[in-house]
Short mmCIF file of C-alpha atoms and ligand atoms in Angstrom, two decimals:
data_model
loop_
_atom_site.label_atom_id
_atom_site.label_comp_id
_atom_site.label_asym_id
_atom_site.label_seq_id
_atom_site.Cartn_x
_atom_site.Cartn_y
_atom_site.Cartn_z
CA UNK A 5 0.00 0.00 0.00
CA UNK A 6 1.11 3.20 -0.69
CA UNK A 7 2.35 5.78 1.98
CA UNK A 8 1.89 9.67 1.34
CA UNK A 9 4.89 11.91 3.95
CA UNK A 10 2.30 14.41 5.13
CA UNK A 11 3.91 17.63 7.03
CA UNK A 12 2.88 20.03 9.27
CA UNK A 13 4.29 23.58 9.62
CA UNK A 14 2.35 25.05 12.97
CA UNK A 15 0.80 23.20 15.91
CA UNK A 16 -1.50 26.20 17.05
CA UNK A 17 -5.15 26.05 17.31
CA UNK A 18 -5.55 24.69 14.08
CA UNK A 19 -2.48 22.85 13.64
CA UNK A 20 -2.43 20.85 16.78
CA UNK A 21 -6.14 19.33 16.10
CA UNK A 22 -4.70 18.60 12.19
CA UNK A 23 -2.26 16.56 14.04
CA UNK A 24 -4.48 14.84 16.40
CA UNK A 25 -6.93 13.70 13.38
CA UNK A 26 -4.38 12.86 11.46
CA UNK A 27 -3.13 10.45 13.90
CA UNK A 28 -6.52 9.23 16.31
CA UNK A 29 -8.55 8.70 12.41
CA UNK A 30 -5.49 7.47 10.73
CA UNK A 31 -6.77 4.03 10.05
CA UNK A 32 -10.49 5.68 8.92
CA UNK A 33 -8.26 7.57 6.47
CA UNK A 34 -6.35 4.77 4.92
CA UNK A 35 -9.32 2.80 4.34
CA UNK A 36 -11.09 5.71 2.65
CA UNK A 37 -7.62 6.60 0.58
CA UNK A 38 -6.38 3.50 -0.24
CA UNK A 39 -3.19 4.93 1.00
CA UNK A 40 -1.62 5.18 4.52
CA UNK A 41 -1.13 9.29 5.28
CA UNK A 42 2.15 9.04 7.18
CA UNK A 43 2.50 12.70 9.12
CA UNK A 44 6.41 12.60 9.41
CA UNK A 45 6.88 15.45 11.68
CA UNK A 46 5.50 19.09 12.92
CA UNK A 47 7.32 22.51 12.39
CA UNK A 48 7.43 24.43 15.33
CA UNK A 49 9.44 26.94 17.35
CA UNK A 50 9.83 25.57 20.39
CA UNK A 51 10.05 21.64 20.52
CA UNK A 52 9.07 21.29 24.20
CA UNK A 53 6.53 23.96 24.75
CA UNK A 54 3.25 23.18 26.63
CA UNK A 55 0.22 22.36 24.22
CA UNK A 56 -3.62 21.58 24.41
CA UNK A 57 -3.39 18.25 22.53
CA UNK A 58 -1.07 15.48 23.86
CA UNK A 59 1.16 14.87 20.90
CA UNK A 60 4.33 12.14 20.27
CA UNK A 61 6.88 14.51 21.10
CA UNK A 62 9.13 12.88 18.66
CA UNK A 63 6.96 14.43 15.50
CA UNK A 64 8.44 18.44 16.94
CA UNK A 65 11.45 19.65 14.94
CA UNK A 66 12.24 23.53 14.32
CA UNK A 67 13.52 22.58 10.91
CA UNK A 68 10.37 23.58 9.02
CA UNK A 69 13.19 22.91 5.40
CA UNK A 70 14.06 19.76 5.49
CA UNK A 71 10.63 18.74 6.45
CA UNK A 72 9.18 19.99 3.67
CA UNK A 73 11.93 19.14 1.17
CA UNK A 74 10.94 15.60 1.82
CA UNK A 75 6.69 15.46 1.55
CA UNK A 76 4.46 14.69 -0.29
CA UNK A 77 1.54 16.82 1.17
CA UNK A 78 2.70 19.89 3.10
CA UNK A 79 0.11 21.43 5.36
CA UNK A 80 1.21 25.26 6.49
CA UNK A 81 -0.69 26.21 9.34
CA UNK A 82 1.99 28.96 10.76
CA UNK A 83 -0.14 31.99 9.68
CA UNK A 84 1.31 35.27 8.81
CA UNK A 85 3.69 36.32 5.69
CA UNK A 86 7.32 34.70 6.04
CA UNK A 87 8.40 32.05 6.55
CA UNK A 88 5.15 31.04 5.13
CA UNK A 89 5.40 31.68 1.73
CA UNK A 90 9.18 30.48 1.23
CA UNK A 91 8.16 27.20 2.54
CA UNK A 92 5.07 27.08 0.47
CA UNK A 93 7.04 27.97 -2.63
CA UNK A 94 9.95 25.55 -1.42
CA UNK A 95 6.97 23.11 -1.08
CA UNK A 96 5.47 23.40 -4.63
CA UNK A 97 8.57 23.70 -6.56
CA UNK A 98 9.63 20.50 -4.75
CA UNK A 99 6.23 18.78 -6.20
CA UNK A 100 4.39 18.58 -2.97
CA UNK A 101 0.79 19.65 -2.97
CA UNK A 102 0.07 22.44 -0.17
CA UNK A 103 -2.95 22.64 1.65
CA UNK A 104 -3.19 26.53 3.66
CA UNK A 105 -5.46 28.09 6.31
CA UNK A 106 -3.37 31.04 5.30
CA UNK A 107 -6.18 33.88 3.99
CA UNK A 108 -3.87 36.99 4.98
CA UNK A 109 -0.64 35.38 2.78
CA UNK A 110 -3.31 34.55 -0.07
CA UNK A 111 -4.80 38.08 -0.40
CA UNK A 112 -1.69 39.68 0.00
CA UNK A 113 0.39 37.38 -2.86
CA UNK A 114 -1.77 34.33 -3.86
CA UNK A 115 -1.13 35.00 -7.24
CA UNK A 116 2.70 33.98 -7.04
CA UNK A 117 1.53 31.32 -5.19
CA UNK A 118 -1.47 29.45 -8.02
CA UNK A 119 1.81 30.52 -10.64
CA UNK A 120 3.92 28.53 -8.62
CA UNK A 121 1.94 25.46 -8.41
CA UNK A 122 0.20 25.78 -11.87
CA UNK A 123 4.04 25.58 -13.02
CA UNK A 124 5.03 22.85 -11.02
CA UNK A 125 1.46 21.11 -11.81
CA UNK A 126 0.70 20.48 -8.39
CA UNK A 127 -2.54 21.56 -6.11
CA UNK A 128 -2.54 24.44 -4.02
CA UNK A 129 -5.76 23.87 -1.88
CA UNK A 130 -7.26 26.65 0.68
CA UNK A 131 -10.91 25.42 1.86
CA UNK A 132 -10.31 26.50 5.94
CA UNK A 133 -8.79 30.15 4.79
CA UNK A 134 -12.64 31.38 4.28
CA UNK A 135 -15.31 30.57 6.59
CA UNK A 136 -13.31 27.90 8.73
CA UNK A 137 -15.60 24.33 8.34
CA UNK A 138 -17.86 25.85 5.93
CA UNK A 139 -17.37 24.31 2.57
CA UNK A 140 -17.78 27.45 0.36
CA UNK A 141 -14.57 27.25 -1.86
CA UNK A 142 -15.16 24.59 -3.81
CA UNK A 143 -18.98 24.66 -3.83
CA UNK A 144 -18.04 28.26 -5.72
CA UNK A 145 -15.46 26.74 -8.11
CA UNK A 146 -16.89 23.72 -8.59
CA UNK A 147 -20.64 23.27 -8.32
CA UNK A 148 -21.78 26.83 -9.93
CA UNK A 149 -19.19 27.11 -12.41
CA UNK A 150 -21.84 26.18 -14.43
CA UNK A 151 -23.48 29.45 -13.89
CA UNK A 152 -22.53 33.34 -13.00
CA UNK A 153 -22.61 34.66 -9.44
CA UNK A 154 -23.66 38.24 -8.80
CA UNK A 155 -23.02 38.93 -5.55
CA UNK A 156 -21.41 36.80 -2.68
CA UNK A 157 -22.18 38.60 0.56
CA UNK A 158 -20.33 36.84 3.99
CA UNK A 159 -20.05 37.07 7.56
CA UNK A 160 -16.51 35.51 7.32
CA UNK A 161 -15.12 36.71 10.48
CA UNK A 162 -15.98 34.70 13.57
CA UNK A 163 -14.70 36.79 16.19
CA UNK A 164 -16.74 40.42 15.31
CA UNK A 165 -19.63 38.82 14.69
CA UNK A 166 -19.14 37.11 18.06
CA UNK A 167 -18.62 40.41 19.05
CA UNK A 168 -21.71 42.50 17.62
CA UNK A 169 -23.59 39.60 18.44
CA UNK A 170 -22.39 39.72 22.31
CA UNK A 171 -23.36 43.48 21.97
CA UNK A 172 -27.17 42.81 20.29
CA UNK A 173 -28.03 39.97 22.60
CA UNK A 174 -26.84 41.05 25.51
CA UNK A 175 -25.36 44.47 26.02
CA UNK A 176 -22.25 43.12 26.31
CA UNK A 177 -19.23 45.45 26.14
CA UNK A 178 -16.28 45.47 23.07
CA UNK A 179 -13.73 44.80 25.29
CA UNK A 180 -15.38 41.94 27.34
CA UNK A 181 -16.79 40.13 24.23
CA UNK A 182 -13.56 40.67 22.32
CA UNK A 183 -11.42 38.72 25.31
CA UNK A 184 -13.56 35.97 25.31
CA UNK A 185 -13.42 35.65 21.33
CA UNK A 186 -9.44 35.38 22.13
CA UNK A 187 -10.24 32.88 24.65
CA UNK A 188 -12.16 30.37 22.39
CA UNK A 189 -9.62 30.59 19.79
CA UNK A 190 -11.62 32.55 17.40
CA UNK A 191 -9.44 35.69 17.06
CA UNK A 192 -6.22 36.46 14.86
CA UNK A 193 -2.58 36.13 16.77
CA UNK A 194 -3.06 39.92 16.47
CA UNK A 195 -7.02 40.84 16.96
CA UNK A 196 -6.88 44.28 15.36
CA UNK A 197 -6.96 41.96 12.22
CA UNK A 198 -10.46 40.89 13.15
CA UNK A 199 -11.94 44.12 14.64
CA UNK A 200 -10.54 46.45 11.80
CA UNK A 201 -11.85 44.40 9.23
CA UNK A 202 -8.91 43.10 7.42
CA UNK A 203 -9.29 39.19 8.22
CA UNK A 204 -12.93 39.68 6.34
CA UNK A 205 -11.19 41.41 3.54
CA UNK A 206 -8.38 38.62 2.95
CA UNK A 207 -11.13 36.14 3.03
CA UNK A 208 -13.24 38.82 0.62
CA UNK A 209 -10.60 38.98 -1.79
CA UNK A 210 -10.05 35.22 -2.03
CA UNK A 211 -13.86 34.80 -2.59
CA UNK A 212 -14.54 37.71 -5.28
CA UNK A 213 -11.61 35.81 -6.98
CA UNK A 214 -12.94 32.61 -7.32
CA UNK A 215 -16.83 34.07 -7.58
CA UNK A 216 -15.76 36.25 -10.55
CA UNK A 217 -12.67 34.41 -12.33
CA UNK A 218 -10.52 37.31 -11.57
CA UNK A 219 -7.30 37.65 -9.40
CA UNK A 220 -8.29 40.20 -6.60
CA UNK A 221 -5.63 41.51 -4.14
CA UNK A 222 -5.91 43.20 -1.12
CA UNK A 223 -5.72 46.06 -2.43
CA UNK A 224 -8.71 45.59 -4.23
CA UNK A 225 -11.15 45.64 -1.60
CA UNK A 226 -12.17 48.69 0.56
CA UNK A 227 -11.97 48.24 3.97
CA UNK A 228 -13.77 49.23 7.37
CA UNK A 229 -14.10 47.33 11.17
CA UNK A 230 -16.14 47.36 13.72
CA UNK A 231 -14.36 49.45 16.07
CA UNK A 232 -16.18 52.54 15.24
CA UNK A 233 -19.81 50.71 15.67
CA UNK A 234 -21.28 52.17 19.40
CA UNK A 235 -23.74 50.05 21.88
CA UNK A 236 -26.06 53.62 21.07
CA UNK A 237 -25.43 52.27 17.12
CA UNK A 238 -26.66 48.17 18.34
CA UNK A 239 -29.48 49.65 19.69
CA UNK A 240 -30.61 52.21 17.19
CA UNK A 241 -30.33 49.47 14.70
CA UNK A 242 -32.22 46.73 17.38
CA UNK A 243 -35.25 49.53 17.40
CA UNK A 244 -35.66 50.19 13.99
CA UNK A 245 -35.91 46.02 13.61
CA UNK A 246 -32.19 45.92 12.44
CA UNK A 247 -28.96 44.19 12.95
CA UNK A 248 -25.57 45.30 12.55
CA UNK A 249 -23.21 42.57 11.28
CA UNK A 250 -19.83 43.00 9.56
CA UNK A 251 -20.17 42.06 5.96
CA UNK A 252 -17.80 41.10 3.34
CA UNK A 253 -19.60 42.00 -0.04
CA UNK A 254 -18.31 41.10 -3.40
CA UNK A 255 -21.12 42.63 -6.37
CA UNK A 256 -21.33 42.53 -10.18
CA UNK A 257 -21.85 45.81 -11.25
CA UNK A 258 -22.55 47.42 -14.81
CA UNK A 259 -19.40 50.16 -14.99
CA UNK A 260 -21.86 52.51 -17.62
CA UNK A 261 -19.27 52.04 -20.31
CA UNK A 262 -21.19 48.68 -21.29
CA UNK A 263 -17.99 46.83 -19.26
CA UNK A 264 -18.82 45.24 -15.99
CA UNK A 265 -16.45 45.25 -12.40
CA UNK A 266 -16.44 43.96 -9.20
CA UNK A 267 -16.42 45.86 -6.08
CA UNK A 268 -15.55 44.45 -3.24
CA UNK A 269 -16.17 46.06 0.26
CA UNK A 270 -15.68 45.22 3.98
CA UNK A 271 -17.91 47.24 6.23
CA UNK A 272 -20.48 47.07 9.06
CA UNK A 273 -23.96 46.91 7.22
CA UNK A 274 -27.23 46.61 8.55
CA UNK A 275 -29.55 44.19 7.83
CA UNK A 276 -33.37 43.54 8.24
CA UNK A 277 -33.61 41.13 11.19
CA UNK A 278 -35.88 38.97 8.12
CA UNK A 279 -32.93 38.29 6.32
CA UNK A 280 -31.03 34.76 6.68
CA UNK A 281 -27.59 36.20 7.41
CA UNK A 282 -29.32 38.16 10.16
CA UNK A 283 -29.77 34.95 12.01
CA UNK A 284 -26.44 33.78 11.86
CA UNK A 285 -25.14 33.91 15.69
CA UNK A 286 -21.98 34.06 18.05
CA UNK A 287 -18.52 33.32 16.15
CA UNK A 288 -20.61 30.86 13.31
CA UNK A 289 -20.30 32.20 9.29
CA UNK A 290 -22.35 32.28 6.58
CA UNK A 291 -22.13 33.23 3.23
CA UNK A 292 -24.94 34.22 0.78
CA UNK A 293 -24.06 33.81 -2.63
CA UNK A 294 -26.58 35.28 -5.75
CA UNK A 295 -26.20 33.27 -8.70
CA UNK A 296 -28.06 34.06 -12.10
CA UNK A 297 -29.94 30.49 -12.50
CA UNK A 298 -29.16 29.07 -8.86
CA UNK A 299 -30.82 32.06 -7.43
CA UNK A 300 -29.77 32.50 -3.56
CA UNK A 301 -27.93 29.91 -2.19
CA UNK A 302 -26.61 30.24 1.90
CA UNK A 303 -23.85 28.01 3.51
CA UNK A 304 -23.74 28.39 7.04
CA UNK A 305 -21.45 26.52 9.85
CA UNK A 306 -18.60 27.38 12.45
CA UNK A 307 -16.13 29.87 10.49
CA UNK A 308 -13.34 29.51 13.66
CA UNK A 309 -11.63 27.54 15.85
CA UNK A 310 -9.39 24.53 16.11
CA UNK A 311 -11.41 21.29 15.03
CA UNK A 312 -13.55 23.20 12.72
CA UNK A 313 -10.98 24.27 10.44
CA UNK A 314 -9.09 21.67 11.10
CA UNK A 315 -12.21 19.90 9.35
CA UNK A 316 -11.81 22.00 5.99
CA UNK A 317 -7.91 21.65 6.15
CA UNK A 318 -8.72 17.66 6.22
CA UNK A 319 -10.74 17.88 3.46
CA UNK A 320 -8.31 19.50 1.21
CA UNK A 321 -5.56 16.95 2.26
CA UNK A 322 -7.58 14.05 1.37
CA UNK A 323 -9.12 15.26 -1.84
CA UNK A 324 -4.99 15.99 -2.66
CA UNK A 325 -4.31 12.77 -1.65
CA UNK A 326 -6.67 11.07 -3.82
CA UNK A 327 -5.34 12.71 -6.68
CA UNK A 328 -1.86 11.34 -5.60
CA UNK A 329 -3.38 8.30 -5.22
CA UNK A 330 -5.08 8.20 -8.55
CA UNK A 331 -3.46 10.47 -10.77
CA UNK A 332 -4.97 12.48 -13.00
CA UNK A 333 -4.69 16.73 -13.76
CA UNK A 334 -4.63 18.94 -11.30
CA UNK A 335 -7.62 22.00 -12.19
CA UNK A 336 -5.22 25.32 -13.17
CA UNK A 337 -5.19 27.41 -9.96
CA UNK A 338 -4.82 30.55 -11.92
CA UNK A 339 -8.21 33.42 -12.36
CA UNK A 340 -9.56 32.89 -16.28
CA UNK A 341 -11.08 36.42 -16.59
CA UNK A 342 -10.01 40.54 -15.66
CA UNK A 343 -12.55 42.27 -14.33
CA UNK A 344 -11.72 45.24 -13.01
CA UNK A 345 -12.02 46.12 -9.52
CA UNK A 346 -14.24 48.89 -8.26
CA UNK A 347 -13.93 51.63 -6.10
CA UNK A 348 -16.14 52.38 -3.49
CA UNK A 349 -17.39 55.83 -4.88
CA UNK A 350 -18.95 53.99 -8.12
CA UNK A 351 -20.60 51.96 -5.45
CA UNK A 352 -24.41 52.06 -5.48
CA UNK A 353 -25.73 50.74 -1.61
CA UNK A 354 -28.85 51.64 0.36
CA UNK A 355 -28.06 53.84 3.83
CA UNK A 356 -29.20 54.47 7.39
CA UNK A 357 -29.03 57.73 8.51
CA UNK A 358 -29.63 58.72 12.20
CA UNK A 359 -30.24 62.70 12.97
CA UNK A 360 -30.81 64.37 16.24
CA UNK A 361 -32.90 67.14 15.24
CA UNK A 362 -35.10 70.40 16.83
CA UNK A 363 -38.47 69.24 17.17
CA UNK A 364 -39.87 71.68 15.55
CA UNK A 365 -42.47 72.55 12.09
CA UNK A 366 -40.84 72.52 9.25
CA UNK A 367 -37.55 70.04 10.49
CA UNK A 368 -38.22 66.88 8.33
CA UNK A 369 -39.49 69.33 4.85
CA UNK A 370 -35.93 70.50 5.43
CA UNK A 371 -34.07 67.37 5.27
CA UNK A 372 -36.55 65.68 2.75
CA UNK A 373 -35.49 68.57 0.44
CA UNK A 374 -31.89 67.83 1.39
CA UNK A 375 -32.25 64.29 -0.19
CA UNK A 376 -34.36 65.52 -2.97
CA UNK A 377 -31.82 67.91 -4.18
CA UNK A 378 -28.78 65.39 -3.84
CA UNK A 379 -31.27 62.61 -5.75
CA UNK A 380 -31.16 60.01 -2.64
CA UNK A 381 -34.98 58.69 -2.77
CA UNK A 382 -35.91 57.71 1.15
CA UNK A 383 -37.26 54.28 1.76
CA UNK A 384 -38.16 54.73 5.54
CA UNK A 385 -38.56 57.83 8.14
CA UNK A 386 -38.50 56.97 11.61
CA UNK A 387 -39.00 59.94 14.33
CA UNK A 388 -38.83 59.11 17.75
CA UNK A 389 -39.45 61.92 20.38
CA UNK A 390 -37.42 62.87 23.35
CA UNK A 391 -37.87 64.10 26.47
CA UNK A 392 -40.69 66.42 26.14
CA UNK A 393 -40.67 67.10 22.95
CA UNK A 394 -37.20 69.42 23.36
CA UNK A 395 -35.69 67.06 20.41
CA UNK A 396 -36.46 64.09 17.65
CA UNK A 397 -34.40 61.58 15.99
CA UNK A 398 -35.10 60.66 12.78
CA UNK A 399 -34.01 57.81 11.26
CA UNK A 400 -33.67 57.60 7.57
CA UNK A 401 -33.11 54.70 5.00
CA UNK A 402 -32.38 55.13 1.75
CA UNK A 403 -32.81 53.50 -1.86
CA UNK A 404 -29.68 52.72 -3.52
CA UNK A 405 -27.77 55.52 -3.93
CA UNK A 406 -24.07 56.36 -4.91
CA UNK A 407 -21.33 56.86 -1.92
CA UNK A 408 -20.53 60.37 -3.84
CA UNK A 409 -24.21 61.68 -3.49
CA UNK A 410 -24.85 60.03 -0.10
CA UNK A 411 -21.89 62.05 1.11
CA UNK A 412 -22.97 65.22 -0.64
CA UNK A 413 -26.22 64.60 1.06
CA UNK A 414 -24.59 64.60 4.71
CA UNK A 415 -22.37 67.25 4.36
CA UNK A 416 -25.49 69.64 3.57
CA UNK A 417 -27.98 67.75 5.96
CA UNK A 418 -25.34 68.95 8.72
CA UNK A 419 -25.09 72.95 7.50
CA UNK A 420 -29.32 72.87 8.34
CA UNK A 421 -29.82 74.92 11.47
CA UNK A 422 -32.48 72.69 12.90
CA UNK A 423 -29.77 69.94 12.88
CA UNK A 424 -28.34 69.15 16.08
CA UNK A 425 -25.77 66.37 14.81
CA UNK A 426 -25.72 63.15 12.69
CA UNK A 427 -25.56 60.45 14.74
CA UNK A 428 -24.44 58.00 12.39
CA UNK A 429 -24.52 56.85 8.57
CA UNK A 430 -24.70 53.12 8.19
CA UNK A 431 -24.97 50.75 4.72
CA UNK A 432 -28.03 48.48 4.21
CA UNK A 433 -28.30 45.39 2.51
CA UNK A 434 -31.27 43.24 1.91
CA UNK A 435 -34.15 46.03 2.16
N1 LIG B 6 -8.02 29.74 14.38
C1 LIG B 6 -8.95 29.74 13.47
O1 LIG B 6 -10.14 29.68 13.77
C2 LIG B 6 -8.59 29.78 12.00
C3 LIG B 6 -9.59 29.59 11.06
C4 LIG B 6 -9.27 29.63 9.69
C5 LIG B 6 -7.97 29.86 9.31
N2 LIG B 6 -7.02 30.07 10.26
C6 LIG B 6 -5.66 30.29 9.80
O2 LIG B 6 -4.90 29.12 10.09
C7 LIG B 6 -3.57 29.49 10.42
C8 LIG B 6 -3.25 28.99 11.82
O3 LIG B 6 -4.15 29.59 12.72
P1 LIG B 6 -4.12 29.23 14.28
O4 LIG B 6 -5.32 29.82 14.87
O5 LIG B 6 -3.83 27.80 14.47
O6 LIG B 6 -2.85 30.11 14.72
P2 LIG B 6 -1.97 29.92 16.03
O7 LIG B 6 -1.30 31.23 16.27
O8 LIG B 6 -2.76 29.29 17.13
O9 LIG B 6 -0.89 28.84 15.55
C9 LIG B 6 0.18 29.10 14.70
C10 LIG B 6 1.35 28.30 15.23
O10 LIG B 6 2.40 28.39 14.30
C11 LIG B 6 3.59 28.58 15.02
N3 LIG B 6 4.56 29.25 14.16
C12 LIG B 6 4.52 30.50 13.69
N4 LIG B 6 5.63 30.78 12.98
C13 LIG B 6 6.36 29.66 12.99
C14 LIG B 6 7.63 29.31 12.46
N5 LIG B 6 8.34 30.20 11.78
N6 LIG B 6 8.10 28.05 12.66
C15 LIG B 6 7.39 27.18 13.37
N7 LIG B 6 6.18 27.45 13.93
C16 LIG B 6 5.70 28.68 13.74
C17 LIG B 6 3.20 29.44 16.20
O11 LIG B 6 4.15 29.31 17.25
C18 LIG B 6 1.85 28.84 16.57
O12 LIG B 6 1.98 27.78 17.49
C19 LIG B 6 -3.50 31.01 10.23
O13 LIG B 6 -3.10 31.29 8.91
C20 LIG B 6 -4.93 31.44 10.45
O14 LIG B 6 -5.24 32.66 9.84
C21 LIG B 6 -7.29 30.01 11.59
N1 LIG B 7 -9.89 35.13 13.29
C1 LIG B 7 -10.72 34.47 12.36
C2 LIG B 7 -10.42 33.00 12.33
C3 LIG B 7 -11.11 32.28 11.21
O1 LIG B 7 -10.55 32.59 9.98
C4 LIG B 7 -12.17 34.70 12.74
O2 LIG B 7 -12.44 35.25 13.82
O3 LIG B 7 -13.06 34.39 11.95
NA1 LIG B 8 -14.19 27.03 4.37
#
């Protein structure tokens, strides 16, 4: 029977629970492969460090190299930049195939990466880097390739929705609901990753590439977290029969030239508390995908933590396996199409706006005009009275308007006299 040298570069959260599967459902594995999966040692930087799972202390080595210089499947579960790629390169241009949780080293340069193992015909496989357990990779690239996807819209990182969630449910504080996120295992070595949005924009870019054919950076995607979102915000949104969740959005749009692009956007949005994605709790994912003869389509599961992505990274190392097993190509790795990206001001998106206003005749003429003038259309008013009638908030949503007239719109809403401040300007999806 054959025997397939499996490494393993990191035994963190993920890595260590790789490890224990890979050993504890090794015979499960062979008799599903028709191959034994031999894992021939673990990369780490300290060989006798204390860790969660009881592992053969044997399998530790700090010489990540020579590990992977002599596999056949490499799994890198290290995280971050360097040494990451180098071994991953090192790993395809030795022939191994490479399975990666890696989503920040794939947004920032996976297109060196699909060159590399394109050249070297060998598969480059990435299920856990979006939405941890959640199969949503290949469901994209495989089962609707058939078909063309409009808009994939995600809560794709664990730990902020965790977070808002915490907030919505039960008042919870940022700070409080952000340790325990760090506790379970959910958050990024460095949280500000999470909480500023740009975990959900890796994983954003790596899904508007496969969802649209095109290779789509970092750089591509417009980015903002969570930290600005206030418990006043949470509950605002709670009234109104809204919930504030931080959405990675990814959207066909017509560029007015006859061409099409793809924007892709990381922000906190709000959503009706009708709509599937609104119902998606604590530090579980779900991504929404619009497809033009699927229709919508949701995938829901646990998007963090150790045994749940070490689920997605076992996936990807069998399905390599087989094909090491049984030969055959390997699919090209590289985007087909070139859409262009799109910035946020060509954006067209439907907005909250909250106003603390003088209650007072004539207030809400004045502000309609506002809109009217800038050629936002409203959707929804909402005026709730305070005090004794002293001051009103008035909560606005919008149709779809662009970012550029939205802004206008604000800038002369605030120059009104009867406006006390704007409390806050939100995006909406699914109204
Ligand atoms: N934790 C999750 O829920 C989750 C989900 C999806 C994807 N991921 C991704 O999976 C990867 C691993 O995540 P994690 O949560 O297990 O991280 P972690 O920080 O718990 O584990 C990473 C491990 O790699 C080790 N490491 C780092 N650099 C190394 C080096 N140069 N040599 C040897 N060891 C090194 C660290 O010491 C650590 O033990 C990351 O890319 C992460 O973004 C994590
Ligand atoms: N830090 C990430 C891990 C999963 O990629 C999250 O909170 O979703
Ligand atoms: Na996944």
């Amino acid at each position: 029977m054959k025997t397939l040298k499996v490494a393993l570069l990191g035994c963190g959260n993920v890595g260590s629970q790789v490890a224990r599967i890979l050993l504890d459902d090794a015979a499960d594995l062979t008799a599903r492969l028709g191959a034994r999966l031999e894992l021939t040692g673990i990369a780490v930087r300290t060989v006798d460090a204390p860790r969660d799972v009881d592992l053969p202390v044997n399998l530790f080595t700090t010489d990540a190299e020579s590990l992977v210089a002599d596999a056949d499947i490499v799994i890198e579960l290290m995280g971050g930049l360097e040494p990451a790629r180098t071994l991953i390169l090192h790993a395809l241009g030795a022939g191994a195939a490479v399975v990666t949780g890696n989503k920040a080293l794939l947004a920032a340069d996976g297109a060196s990466l699909y060159e590399k193992a394109d050249a070297a015909g060998v598969q480059l496989s990435y299920e856990a880097a979006v939405a941890g357990a959640i199969p949503i990779l290949r469901p994209i690239r495989d089962s609707l390739s058939g078909d063309r996807i409009t808009k994939v819209m995600g809560i794709v990182n664990g730990t902020t929705n965790y977070i808002l969630d915490a907030m919505d449910s039960t008042g919870a504080q940022f700070v409080d609901a952000l340790a325990d996120a760090q506790r379970l295992g959910y958050a990024e070595a460095d949280p500000t990753a999470d909480v500023e949005g740009h975990d959900a924009a890796a994983k954003g870019a790596i899904l508007a590439s496969l969802a649209f054919h095109t290779g789509f950076d970092l750089s591509a995607v417009s980015c903002e977290g969570i930290s600005s979102v206030t418990a006043e915000d949470i509950s605002a949104a709670k009234d109104a029969g809204f919930v504030i969740k931080l959405l990675a959005i990814a959207e066909k749009f017509a560029d007015g030239d006859g061409g099409e692009g793809v924007s892709v956007r990381v922000h906190p949005t709000l959503l009706p508390r009708r709509h599937p994605l609104a119902a998606v709790h604590g530090a579980f994912n779900a991504v929404f995908v619009e497809a033009e003869n699927a229709g919508e389509l949701m995938f829901y599961g646990q998007g963090a933590g150790g045994a749940p992505t070490a689920s997605a990274v076992m996936g990807d190392v069998v399905t390599a396996a087989r094909r090491l097993v049984l030969g055959g190509p390997v699919p090209a790795g590289r985007p087909s199409g070139s859409l262009p990206a799109l910035p946020l001001e060509t954006v067209t998106t439907s907005y909250s706006i909250g106003l603390e206003v003088a209650d007072q005749p004539g207030v809400l003429a004045a502000v309609a005009r506002v809109f009217s003038e800038h050629g936002v259309s409203i959707e929804t008013m909402r005026q709730t009275i305070h005090g004794e009638g002293a001051s009103a908030e008035l909560r606005f949503v919008t149709h779809r308007a662009s970012e550029a007239a939205l802004a206008a719109t604000v800038e002369a809403i605030k120059d009104l006299d009867v406006i006390t401040s704007v409390k806050s300007v939100l995006r909406v999806e699914g109204v």
